Coordinates of C-alpha atoms in Angstrom, one line a residue:
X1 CA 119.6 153.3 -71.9
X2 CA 117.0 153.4 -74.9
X3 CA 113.8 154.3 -75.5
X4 CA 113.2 151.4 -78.3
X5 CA 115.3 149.0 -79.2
X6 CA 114.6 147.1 -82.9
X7 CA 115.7 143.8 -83.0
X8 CA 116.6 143.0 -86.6
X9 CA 117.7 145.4 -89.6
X10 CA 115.5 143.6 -92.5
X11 CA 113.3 145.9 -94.7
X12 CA 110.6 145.7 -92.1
X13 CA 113.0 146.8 -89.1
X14 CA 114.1 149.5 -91.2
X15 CA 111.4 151.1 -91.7
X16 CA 110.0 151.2 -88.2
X17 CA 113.5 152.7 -87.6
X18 CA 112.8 155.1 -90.1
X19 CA 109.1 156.0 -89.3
X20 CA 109.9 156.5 -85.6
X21 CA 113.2 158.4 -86.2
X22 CA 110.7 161.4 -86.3
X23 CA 109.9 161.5 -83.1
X24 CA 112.2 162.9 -79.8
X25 CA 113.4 159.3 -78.8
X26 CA 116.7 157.2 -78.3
X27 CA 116.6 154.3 -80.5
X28 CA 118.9 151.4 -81.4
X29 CA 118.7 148.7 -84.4
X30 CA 120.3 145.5 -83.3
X31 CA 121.5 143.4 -86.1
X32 CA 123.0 139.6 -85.3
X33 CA 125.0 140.1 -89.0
X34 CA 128.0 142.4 -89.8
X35 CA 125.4 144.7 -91.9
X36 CA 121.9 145.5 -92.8
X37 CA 119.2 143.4 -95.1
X38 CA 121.1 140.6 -94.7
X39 CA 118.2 138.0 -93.9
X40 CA 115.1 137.8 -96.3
X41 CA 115.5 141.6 -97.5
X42 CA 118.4 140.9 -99.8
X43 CA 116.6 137.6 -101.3
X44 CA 113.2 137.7 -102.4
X45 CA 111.2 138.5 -105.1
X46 CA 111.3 142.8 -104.9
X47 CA 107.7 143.0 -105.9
X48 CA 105.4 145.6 -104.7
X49 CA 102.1 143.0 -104.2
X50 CA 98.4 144.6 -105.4
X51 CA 97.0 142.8 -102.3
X52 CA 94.7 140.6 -104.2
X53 CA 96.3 137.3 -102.5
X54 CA 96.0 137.1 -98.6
X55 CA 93.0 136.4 -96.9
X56 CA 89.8 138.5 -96.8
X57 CA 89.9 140.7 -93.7
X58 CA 93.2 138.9 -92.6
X59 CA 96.2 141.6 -91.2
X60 CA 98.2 140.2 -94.0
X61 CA 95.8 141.6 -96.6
X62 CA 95.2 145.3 -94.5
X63 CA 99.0 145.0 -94.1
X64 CA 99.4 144.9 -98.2
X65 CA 97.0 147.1 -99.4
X66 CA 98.3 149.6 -97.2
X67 CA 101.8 149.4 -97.7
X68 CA 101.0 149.3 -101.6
X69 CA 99.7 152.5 -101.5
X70 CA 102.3 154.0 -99.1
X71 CA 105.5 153.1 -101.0
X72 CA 105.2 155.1 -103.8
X73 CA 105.4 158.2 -101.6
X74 CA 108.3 156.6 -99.3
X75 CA 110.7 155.0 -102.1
X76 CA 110.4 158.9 -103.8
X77 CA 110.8 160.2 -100.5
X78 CA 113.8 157.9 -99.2
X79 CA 115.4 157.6 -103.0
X80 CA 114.4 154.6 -104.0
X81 CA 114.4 153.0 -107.4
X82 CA 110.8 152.1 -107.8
X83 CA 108.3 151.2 -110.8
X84 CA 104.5 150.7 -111.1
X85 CA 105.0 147.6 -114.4
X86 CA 101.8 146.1 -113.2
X87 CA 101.3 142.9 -112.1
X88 CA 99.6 139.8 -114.5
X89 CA 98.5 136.4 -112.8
X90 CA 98.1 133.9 -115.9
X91 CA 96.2 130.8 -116.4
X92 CA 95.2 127.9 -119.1
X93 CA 91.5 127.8 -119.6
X94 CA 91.0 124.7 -117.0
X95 CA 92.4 128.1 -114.3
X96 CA 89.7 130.1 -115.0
X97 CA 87.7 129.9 -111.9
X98 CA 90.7 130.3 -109.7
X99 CA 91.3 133.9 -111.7
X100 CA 88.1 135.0 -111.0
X101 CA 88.6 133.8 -107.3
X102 CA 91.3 135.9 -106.8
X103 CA 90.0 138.3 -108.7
X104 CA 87.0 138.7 -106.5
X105 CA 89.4 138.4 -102.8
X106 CA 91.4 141.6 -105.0
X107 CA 87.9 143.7 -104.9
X108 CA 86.9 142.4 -100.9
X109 CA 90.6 143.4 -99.7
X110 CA 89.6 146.8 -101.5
X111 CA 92.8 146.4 -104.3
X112 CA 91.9 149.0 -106.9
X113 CA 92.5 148.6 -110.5
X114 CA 92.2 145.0 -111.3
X115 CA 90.4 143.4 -114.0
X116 CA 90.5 139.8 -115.8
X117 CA 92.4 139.8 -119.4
X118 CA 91.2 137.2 -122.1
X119 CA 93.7 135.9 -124.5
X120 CA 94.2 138.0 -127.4
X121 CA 94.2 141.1 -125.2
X122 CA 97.0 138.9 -122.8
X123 CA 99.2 138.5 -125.5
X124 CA 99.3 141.6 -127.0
X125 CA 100.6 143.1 -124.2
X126 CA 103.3 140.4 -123.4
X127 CA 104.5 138.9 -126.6
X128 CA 106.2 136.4 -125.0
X129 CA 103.9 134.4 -122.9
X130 CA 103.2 130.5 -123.5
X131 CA 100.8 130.7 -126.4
X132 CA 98.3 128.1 -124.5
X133 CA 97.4 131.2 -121.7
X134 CA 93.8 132.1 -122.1
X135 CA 93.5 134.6 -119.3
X136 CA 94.9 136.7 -116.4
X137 CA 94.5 138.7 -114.1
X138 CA 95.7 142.3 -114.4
X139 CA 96.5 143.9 -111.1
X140 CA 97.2 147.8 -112.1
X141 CA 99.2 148.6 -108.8
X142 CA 101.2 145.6 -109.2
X143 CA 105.2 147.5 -109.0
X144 CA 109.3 146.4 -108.4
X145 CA 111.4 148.0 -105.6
X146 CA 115.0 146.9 -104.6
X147 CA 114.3 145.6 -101.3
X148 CA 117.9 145.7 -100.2
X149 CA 117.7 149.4 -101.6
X150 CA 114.8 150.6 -99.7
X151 CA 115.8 148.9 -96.2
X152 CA 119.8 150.9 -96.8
X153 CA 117.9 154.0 -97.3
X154 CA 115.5 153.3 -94.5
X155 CA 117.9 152.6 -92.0
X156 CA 120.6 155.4 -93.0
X157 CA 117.5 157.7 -92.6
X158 CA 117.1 156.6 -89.2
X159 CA 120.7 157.1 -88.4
X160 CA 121.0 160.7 -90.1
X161 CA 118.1 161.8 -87.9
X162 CA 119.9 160.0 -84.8
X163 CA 119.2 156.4 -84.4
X164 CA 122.4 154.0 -83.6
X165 CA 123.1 150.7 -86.0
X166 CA 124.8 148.3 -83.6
X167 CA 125.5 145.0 -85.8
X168 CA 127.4 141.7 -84.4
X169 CA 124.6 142.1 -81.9
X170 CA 123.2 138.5 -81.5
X171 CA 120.9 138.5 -78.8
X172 CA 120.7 135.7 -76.6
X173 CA 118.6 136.6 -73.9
X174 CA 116.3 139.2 -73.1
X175 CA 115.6 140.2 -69.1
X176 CA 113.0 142.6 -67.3
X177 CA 114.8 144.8 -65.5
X178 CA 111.2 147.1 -63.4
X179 CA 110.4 148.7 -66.2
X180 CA 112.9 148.1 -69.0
X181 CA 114.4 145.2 -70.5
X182 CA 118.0 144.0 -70.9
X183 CA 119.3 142.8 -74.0
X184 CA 122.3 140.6 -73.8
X185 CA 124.1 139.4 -77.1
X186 CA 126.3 136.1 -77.4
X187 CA 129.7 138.2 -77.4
X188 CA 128.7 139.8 -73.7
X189 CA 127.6 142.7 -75.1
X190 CA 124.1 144.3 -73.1
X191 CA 121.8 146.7 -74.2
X192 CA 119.1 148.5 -71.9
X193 CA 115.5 149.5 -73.3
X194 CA 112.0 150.9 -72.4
X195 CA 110.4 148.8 -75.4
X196 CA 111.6 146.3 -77.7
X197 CA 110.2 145.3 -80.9
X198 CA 110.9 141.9 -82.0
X199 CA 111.8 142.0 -86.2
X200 CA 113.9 139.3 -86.4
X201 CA 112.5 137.5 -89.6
X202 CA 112.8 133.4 -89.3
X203 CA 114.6 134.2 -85.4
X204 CA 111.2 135.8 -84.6
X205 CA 109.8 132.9 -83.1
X206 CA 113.2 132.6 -81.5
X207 CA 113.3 135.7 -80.0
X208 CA 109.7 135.7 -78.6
X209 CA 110.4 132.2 -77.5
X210 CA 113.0 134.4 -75.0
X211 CA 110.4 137.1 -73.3
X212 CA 108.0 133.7 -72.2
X213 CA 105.8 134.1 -75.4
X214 CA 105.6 130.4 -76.9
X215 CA 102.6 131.1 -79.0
X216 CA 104.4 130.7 -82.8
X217 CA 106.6 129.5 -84.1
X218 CA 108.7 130.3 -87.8
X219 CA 109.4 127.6 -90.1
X220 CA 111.9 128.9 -93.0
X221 CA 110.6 128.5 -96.1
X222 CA 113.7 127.9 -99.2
X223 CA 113.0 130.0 -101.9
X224 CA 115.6 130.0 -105.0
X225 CA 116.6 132.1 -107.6
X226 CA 118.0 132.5 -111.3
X227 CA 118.6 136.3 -112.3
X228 CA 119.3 136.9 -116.2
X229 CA 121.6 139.5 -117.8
X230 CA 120.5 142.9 -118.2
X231 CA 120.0 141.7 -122.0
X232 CA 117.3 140.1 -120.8
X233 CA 115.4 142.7 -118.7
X234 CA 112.6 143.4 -121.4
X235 CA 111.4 140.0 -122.0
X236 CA 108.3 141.0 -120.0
X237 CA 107.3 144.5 -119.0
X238 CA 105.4 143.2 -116.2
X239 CA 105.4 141.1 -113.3
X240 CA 104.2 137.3 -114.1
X241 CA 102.9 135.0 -111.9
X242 CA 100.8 132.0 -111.3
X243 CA 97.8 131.3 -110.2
X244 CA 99.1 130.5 -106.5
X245 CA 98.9 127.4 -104.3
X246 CA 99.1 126.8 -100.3
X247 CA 102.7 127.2 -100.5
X248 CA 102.7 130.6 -102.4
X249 CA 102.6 132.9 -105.1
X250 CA 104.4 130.1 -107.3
X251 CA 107.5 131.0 -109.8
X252 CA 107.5 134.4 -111.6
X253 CA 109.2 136.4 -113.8
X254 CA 109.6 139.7 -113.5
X255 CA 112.0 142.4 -114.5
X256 CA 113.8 144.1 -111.8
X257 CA 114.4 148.3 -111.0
X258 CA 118.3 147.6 -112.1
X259 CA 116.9 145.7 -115.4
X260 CA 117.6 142.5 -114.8
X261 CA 115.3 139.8 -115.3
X262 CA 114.0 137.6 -112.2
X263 CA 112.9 134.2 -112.4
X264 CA 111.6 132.1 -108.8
X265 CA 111.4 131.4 -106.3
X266 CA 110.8 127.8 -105.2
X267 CA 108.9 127.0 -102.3
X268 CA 110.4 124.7 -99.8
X269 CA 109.6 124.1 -95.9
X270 CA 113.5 123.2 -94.0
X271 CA 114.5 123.3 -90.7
X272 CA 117.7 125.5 -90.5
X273 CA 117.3 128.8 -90.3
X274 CA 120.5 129.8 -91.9
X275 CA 120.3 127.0 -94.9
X276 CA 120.4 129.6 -98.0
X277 CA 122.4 126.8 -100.4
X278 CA 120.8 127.1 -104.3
X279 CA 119.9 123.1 -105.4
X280 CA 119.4 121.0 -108.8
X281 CA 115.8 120.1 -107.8
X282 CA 115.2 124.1 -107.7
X283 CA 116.6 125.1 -110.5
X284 CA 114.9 122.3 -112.4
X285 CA 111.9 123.9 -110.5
X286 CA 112.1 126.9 -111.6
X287 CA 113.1 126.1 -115.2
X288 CA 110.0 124.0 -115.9
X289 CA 107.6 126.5 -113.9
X290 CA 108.9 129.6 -115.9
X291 CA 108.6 128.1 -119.2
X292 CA 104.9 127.1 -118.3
X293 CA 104.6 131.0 -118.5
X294 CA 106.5 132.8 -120.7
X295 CA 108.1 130.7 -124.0
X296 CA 111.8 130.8 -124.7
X297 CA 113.3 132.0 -121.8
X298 CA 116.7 132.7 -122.7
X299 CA 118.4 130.2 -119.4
X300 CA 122.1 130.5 -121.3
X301 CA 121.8 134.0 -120.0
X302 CA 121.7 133.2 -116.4
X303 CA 124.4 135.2 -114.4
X304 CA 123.8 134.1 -110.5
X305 CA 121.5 132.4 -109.0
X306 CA 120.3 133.1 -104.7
X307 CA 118.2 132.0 -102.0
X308 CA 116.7 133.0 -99.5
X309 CA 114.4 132.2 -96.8
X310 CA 111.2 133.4 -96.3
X311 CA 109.5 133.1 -92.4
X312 CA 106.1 131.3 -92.7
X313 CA 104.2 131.5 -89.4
X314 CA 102.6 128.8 -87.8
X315 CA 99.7 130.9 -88.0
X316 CA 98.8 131.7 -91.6
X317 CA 98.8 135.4 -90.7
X318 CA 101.4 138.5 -89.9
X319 CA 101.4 138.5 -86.2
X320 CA 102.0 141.8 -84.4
X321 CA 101.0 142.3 -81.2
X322 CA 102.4 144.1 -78.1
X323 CA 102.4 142.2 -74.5
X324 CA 104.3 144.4 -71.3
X325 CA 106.1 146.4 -73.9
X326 CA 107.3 143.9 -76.1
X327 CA 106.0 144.4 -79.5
X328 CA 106.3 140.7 -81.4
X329 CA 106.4 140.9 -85.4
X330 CA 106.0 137.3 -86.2
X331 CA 105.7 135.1 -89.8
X332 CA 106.6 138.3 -91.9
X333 CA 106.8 136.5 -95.0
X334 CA 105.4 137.7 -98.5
X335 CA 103.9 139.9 -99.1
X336 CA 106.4 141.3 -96.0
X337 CA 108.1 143.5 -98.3
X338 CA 105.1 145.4 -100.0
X339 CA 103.6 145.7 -96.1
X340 CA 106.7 147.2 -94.8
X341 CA 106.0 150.8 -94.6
X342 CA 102.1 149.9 -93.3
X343 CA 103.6 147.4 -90.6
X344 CA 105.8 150.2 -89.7
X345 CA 102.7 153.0 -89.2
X346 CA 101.2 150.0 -86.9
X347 CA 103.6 149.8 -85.1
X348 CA 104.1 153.8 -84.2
X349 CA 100.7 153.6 -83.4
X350 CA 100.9 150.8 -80.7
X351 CA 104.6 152.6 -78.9
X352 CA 102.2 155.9 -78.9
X353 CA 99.7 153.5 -77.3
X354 CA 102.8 152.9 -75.1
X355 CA 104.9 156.0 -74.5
X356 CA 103.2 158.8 -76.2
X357 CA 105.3 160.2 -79.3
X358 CA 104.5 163.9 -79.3
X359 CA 105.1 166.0 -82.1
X360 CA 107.4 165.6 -84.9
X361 CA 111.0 166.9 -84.0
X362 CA 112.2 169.9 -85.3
X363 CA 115.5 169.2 -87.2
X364 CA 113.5 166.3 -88.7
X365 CA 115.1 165.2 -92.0
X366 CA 112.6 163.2 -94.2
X367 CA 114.2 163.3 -97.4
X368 CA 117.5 161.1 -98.4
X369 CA 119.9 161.5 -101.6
X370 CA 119.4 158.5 -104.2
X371 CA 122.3 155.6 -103.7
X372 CA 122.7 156.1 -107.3
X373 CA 122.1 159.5 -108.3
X374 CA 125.4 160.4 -110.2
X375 CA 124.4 157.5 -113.3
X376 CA 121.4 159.4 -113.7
X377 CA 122.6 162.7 -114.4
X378 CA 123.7 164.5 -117.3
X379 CA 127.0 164.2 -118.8
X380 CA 127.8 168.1 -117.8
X381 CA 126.1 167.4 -114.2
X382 CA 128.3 164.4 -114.1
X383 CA 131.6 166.5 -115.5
X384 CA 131.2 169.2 -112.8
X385 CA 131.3 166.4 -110.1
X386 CA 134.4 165.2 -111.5
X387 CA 136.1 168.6 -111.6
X388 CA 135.2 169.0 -108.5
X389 CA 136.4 165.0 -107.1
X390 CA 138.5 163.0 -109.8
X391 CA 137.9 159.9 -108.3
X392 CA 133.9 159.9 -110.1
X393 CA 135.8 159.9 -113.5
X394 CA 137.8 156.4 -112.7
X395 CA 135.5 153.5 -113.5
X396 CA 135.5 150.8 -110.9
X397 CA 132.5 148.0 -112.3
X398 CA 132.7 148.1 -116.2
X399 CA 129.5 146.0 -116.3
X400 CA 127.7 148.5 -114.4
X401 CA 129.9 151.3 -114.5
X402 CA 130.4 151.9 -111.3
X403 CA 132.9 154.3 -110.2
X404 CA 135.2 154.9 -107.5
X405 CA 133.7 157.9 -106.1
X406 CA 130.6 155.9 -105.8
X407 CA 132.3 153.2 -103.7
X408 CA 133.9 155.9 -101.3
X409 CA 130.4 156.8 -100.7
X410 CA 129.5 153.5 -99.9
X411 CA 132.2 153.2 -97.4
X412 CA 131.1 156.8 -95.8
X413 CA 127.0 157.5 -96.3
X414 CA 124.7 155.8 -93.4
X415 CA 124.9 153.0 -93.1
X416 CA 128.4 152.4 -94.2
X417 CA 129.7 149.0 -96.0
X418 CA 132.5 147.3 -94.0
X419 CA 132.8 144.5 -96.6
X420 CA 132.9 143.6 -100.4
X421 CA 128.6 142.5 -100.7
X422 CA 128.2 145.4 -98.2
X423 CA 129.6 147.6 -101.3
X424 CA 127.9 145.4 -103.9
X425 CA 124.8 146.0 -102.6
X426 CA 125.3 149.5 -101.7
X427 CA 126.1 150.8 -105.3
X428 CA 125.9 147.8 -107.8
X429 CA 129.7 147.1 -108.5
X430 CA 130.2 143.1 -108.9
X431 CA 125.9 142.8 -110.0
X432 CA 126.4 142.8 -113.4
X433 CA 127.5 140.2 -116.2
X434 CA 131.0 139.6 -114.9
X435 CA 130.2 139.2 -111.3
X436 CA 132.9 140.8 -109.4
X437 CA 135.5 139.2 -111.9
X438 CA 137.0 142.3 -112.9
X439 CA 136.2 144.8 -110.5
X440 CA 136.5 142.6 -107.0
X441 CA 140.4 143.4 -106.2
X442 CA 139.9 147.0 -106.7
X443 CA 137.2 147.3 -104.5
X444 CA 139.2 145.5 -101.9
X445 CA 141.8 148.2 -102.5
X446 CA 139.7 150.9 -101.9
X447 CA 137.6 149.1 -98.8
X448 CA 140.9 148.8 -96.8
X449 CA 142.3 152.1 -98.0
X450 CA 138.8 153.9 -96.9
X451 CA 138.8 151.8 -93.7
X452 CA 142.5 151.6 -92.8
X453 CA 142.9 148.3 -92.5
X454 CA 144.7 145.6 -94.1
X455 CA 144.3 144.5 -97.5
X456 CA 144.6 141.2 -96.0
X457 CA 141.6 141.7 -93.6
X458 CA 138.8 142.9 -96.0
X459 CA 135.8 140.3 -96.5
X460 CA 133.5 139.3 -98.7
X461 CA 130.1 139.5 -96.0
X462 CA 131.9 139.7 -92.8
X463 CA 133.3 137.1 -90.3
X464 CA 135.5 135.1 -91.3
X465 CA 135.1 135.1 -95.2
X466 CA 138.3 137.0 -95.5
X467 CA 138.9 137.3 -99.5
X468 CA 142.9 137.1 -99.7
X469 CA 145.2 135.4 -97.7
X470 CA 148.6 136.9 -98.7
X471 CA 150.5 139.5 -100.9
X472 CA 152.1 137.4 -104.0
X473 CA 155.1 140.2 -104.2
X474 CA 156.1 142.0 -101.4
X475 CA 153.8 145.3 -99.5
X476 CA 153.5 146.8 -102.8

């Protein structure tokens, strides 16, 4: 039996996993998927919002602001690629007044370091913007996380100080029990808890729908993607968006931690919650909306394009509220990800409300080793390592430069891959130019080597995307 069990491991369940891993309590993270960030987390825009967009006085903007300021401290803390590049919403001169709007909801949601550009000093700090752009806002605090990053590191902090990952767990009912509740997944599977917080993304509404709460609901909202070669990554230093509409922040372009270059998303309402399929009519979207922005964006260098679906709530707002125990997180769309680590300090406040934390435990660990450290280090720091473990000398990923000791650690560090993306995402290996053309079949090798299991039986995201049928020529 639990303490707490989180339902969903997105950035947002991960880092209420993380935040009250701290405290003397059983907890369990219960994912529907064969791994972690596998919902909105590993498909959005990775931007680190100033807060100037939501709502005056609305939990969405508190939600932002707060989490703004608090990931600097986590990403550093947790090992997570992060950068401060600022943030620029751009407009033609007929835009004006809605720049000065937002401008003015920046300063009442109490965003700090915002100010509104005019032209020449606009384009002399991005070269490349349309030449017709009279004036922007710049948002100083405006920054670029890896989302799917920060949620691995969150949850394998949670596990290293004790909380269980327990994936293939789609729930399909939830019971009171007196005074706990019983989780029961498709497969049979049933998991007993004290309190349950609901962070299932677009299934929110789903999962609510299952305790008697009926008061939301989630509509998934297609947002697609075009990410450029790493060639591209300095075509603009900072994040460029927009002036926004009712339907969002509108098509940016942005670089990314890893040094891509990001262009979307596309804003669409559907119905099916698990509809992630890339269109013509988005990337047509997208194409036309970028190039309103910044001039001569270099589309032959495209290397992948995504989607992924963001959870708009029926309400306008975040909705988190606790009824009996049950502590809902509902329409956690953008700016979800920036609010992450703020959404998780609410919610340790309401379970103290609940079941009082106490003190901090003593064999706490806070800190966690980058994902990528060995690229960053010196060439002697990075020859003593390979003295030490040959397998850091063999180059897996060329594009990147992956190796295969890094893999290994993928396939053993909290929370461990189990499948080809699993890796990808974990250290980079099939990300770059290439895409997994070169590097793919060796990282099958060493997923089924690491695992011991059959070559045969390795995936690409789990289920039954099995990658190879057969051996060609014999066992060897």
């Amino acid at each position: 039996m639990y303490d707490i069990a989180i339902i969903g491991a997105g950035v947002v369940g991960g880092m209420i996993a993380s935040t009250l891993a701290k405290y003397d309590l059983r907890v369990c993270i219960l994912e529907k998927e064969g791994d972690v960030a596998m919902g909105a987390t590993k498909a959005n825009s990775a931007i680190v919002h100033a807060g100037f967009d939501a709502k005056e006085n609305s939990l969405k903007a508190k939600m932002n602001v707060r989490g703004s300021e608090l990931m600097e401290e986590v990403t550093t803390r947790l090992g997570v690629k992060y950068k401060r590049n600022q943030s620029l919403v751009v407009a033609f001169e007929h835009e004006r007044e809605e720049v000065e709007a937002i401008y003015r909801r920046g300063l009442a949601n109490g965003v700090k370091g915002l100010r509104i550009l005019e032209k020449d000093e606009l384009h002399a700090l991005e070269p490349n913007l349309n030449k017709d752009l009279t004036c922007a806002l710049l948002a100083e605090t405006g920054a670029i996380v890896c989302p799917y990053e920060l949620c691995l590191a969150s949850v394998g902090n949670a596990m290293d100080n004790g909380t269980e990952l327990i994936l293939d767990f789609a729930v399909c009912g939830i019971e009171k029990n007196g005074g706990t509740y019983v989780i029961k997944a498709s497969d049979g599977r049933e998991v007993e808890a004290e309190i349950v917080i609901n962070s299932a993304g677009v299934y929110s509404d789903v999962i609510a729908a299952m305790t008697g709460d009926n008061d939301f609901t989630v509509t998934p909202r297609r947002g697609e993607y075009m990410l450029l070669d790493k060639e591209c990554g300095s075509f603009t230093e900072r994040t460029i968006f927009h002036t926004p509409t009712k339907m969002g922040k509108g098509i940016l372009v942005s670089p990314t931690v890893d040094g891509n270059l990001l262009l979307g998303p596309t804003a669409t309402d559907i119905e099916d919650k698990n509809d992630t399929a890339t269109t013509p009519e988005g990337f047509a979207t997208i194409f036309s909306k970028a190039s309103d922005n910044v001039a001569n964006l270099p589309f032959n260098k495209v290397i992948t394009s995504f989607c992924g679906l963001r959870a708009t709530g029926s309400t306008g707002d975040f909705i988190i509220k606790e009824r009996d125990g049950i502590i809902t997180l509902g329409g956690i769309e953008s700016p979800g990800l920036s609010s992450a680590p703020a959404i998780a300090e609410y919610v340790e406040a309401i379970v103290d409300g609940i079941k009082p934390l106490g003190e901090v435990k003593a064999d706490y660990v806070a800190t966690r080793k980058p994902a990528h450290y060995f690229r960053e280090l010196s060439m002697e720091e990075k020859n003593e390592i390979i003295a030490k473990d040959g397998a850091y000398g063999r180059i897996v990923c060329r594009c990147e430069g992956i190796t295969e000791g890094e893999i290994v650690e993928a396939l053993t560090v909290n929370p461990v891959a189990r499948d080809l993306d699993g890796v990808k995402r974990r250290t980079r290996s099939g990300m770059g130019r290439c895409q997994g053309g070169f590097c793919s079949p060796t990282v099958v090798e060493l997923i089924a080597r690491e695992r011991g299991i059959p070559f045969e039986s390795v995936t690409k995201f789990g289920g039954e995307s099995v990658i190879n049928y057969q051996r060609t020529k014999g066992d060897n």
